[in-house]
Short mmCIF file of C-alpha atoms in Angstrom, two decimals:
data_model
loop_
_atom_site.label_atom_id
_atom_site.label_comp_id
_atom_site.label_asym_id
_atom_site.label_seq_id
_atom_site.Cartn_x
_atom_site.Cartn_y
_atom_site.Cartn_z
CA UNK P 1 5.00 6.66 -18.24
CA UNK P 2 6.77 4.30 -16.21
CA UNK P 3 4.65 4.73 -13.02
CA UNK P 4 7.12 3.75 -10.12
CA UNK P 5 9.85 1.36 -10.33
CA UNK P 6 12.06 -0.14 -8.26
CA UNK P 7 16.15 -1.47 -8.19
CA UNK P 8 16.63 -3.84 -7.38
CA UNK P 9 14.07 -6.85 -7.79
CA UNK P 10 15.75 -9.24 -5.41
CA UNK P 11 19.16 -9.09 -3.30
CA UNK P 12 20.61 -11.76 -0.69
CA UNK P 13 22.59 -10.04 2.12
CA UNK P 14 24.59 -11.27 4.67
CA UNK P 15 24.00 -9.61 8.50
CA UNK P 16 25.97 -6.82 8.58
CA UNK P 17 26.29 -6.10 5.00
CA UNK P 18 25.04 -2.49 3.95
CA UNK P 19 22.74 -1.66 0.64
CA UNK P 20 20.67 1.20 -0.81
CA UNK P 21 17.44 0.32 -2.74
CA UNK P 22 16.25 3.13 -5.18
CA UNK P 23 12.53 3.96 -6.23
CA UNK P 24 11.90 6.77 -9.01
CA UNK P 25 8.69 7.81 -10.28
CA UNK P 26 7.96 10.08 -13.21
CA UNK P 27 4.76 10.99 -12.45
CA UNK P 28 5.66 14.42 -10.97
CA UNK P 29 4.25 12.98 -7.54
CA UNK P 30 5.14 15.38 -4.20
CA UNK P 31 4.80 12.37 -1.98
CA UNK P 32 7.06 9.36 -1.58
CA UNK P 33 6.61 6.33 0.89
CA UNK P 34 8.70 3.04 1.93
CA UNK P 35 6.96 0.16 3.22
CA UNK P 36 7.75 -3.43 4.34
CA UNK P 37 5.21 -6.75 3.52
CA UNK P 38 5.65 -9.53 5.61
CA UNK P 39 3.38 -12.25 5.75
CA UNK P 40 0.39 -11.92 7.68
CA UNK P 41 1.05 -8.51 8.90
CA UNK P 42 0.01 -6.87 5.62
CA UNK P 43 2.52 -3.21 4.86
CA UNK P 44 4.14 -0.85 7.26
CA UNK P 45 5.50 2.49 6.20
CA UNK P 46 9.28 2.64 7.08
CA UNK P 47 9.61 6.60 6.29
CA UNK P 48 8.08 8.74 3.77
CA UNK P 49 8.88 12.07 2.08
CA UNK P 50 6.69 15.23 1.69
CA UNK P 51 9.09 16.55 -1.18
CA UNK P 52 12.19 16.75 -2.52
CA UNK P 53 14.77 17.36 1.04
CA UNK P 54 12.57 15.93 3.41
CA UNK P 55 11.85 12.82 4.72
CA UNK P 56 9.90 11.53 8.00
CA UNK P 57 9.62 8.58 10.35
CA UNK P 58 6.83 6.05 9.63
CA UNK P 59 5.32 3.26 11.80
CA UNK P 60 8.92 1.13 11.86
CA UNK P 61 12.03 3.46 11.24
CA UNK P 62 14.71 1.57 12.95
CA UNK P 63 17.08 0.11 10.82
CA UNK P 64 16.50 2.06 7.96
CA UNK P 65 17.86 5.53 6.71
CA UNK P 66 16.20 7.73 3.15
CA UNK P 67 17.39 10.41 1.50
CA UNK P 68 14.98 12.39 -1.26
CA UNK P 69 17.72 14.55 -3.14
CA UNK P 70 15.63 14.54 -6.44
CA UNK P 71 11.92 14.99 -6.55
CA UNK P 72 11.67 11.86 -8.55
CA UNK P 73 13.93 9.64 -6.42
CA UNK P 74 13.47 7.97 -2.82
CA UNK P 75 16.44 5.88 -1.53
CA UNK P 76 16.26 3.22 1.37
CA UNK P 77 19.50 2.40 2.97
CA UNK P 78 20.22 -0.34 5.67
CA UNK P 79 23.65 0.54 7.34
CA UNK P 80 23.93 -2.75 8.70
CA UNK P 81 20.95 -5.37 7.63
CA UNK P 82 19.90 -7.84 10.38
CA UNK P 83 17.70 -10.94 9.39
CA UNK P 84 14.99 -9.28 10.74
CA UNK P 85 14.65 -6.88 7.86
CA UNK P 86 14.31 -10.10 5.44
CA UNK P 87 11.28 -8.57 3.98
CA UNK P 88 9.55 -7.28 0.86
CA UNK P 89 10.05 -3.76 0.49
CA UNK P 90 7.37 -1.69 -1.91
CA UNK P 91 8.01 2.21 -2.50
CA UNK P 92 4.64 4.09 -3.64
CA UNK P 93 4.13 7.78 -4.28
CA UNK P 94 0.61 10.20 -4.79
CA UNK P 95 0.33 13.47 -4.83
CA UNK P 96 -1.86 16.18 -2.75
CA UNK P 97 -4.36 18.59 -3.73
CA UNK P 98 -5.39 20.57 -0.84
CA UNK P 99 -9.27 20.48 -1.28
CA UNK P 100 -9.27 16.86 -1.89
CA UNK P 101 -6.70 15.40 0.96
CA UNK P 102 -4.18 13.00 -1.19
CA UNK P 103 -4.81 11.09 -3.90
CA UNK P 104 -4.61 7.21 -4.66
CA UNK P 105 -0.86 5.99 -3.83
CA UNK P 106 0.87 3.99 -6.59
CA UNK P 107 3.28 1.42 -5.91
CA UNK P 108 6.40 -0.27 -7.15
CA UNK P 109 6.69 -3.95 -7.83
CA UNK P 110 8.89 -4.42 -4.76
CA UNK P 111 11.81 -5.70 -4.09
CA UNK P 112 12.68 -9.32 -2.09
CA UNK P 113 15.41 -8.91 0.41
CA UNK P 114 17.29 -11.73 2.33
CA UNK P 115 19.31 -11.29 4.86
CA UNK P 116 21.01 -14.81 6.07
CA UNK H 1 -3.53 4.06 16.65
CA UNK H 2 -5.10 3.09 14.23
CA UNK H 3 -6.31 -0.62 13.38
CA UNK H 4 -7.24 -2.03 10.32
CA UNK H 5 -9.18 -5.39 10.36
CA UNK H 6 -9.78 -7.28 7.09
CA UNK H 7 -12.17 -10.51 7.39
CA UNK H 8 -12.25 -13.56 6.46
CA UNK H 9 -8.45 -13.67 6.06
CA UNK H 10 -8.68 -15.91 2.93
CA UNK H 11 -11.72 -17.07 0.64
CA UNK H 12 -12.52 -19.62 -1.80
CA UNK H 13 -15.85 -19.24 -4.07
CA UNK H 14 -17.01 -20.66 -7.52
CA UNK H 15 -16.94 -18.36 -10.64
CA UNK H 16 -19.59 -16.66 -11.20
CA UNK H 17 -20.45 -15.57 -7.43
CA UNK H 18 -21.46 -12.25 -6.08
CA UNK H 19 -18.72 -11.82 -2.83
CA UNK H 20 -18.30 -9.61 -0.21
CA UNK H 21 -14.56 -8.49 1.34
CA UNK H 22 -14.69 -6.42 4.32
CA UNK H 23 -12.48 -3.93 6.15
CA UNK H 24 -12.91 -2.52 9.57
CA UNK H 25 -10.84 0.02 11.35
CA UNK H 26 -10.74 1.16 14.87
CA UNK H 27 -10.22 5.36 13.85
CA UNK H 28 -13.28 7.26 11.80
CA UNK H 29 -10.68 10.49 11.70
CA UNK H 30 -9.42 9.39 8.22
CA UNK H 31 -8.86 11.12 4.83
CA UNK H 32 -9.94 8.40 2.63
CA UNK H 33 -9.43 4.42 2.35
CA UNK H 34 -8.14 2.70 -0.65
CA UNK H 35 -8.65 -0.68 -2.04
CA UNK H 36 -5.61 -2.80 -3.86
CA UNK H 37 -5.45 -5.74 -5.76
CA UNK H 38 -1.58 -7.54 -4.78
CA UNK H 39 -1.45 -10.51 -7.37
CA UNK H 40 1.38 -13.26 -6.07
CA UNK H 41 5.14 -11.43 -6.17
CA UNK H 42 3.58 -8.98 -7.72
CA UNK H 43 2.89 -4.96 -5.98
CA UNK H 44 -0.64 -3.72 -4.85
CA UNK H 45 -2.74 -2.05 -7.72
CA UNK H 46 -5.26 0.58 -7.15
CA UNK H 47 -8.64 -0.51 -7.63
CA UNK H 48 -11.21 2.12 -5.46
CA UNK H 49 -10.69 5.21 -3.44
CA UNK H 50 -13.74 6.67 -1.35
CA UNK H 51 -12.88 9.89 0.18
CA UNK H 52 -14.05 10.52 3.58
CA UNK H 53 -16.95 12.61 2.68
CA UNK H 54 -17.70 10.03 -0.06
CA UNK H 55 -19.94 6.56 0.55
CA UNK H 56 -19.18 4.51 -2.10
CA UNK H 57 -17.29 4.10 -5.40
CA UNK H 58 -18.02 1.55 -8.34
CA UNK H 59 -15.61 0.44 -10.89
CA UNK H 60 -16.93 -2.07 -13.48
CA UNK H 61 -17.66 -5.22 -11.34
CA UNK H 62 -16.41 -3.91 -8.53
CA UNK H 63 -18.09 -1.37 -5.44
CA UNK H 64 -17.24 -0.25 -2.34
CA UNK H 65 -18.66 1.69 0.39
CA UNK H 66 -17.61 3.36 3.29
CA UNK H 67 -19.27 3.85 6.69
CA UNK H 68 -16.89 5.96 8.57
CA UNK H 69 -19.30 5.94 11.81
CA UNK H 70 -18.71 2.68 12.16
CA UNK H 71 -15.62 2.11 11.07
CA UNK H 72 -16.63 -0.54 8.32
CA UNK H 73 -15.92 -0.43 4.33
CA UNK H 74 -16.88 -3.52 2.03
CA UNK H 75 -15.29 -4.61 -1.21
CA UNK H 76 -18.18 -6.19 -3.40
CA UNK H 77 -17.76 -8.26 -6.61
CA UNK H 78 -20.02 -9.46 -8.52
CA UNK H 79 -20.21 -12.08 -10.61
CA UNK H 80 -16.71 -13.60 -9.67
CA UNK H 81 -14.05 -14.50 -12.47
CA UNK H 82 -11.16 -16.97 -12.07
CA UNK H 83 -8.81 -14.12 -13.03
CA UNK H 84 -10.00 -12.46 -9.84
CA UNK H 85 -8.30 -14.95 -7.65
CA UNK H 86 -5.42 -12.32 -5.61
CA UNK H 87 -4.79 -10.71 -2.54
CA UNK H 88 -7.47 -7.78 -1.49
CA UNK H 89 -5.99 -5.42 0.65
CA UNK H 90 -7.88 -2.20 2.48
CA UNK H 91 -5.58 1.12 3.69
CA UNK H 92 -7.30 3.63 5.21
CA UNK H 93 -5.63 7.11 5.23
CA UNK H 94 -5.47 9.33 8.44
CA UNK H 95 -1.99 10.78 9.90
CA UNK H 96 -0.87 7.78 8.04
CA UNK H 97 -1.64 4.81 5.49
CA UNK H 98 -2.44 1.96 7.69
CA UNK H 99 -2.78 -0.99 5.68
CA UNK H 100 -4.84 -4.28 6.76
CA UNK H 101 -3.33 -8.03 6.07
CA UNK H 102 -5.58 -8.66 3.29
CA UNK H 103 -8.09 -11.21 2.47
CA UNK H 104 -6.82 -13.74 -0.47
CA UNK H 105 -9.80 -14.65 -2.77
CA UNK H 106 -9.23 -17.64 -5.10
CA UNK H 107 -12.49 -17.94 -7.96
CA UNK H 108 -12.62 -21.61 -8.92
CA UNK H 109 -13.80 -22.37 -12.59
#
């Protein structure tokens, strides 16, 4: 198994500019979460996904939009990136088992964004 | 909301050293909390997870408890390797992951 990976491992984007970054896991997981490291602040979940069509708000949404068309793929788009979101993005997913709560999240290597 | 406290935020110790890492949060509604491992550029890897109902988990060198009443779980390591030197970062789960900033442990030879 591949676990969780991530595309792509770095970008540089210029304010304004738009991108999608794509996570895919083949672990069968229900769950799907973006988050955000910045330094000193340690990870904040951007939006997350219950299952394949749905997706919700996390802690900081703005900025971002996520689509889950395909149980094993969770896309982050920024319409229009803003230096703020200069950040290290990390996807993760788990899955749930009703008598236990969820499970242990995995993560993605992450990908380093710029935006100058 | 919930608030997750990790102290101290970094730590330097000589191989071979038992060590403490320890998380606080401000919530004792939560699901479970989770303890990663984040080496430099690297992502987080799993290393415990105490359910709620649970008070501690162990994992080769490594243990951690969980005091939900209080609010307090510890990471303990014992007998401290160089290849241990990373970032240690708590989450706990509730309506969502919150994570804390971490505490970076460097283990000098």
């Amino acid at each position: 198994n591949a676990g969780v990976t991530q595309t792509p491992k770095f970008r540089v984007l210029k304010t304004g500019q738009s991108m999608t970054l794509l996570c895919a896991q083949d672990m069968n997981h229900e769950y799907m979460y973006w988050y955000r490291q910045d330094p000193g602040m340690g990870l904040r979940l951007i939006h997350y996904s219950v299952g394949e069509g749905t997706t919700a708000k996390g802690e900081v949404p703005d900025g971002y939009n996520v689509s889950r068309l395909k149980k094993q793929n969770f896309l982050l788009g920024l319409e229009s990136a803003a230096p703020s979101q200069t950040s290290v993005y990390f996807c993760a997913s788990s899955y749930f088992k009703r008598d236990r709560k969820l499970y242990e999240q995995y993560f993605g290597p992450g990908t380093r964004l710029t935006v100058t | 909301k919930q608030e997750v406290t990790q102290i101290p935020a970094a730590l330097s110790v000589p191989e071979g050293e038992n060590l403490v890492l320890n998380c606080s949060f401000t919530d004792s509604a939560i699901y479970n909390l989770q303890w990663f491992r984040q080496d430099p550029g690297k992502g987080l890897t799993s290393l415990l997870l105490i359910q709620s109902s649970q008070r501690e988990q162990t994992s080769g060198r490594l243990n951690a408890s969980l005091d939900k009443s209080s609010g307090r779980s510890t990471l303990y390591i014992a007998a401290s390797q160089p290849g241990d030197s990373a970032t240690y970062l708590c989450a706990v789960r509730g309506r969502n992951m919150r994570f804390g900033a971490g505490t970076r442990l460097t283990v000098k030879p």
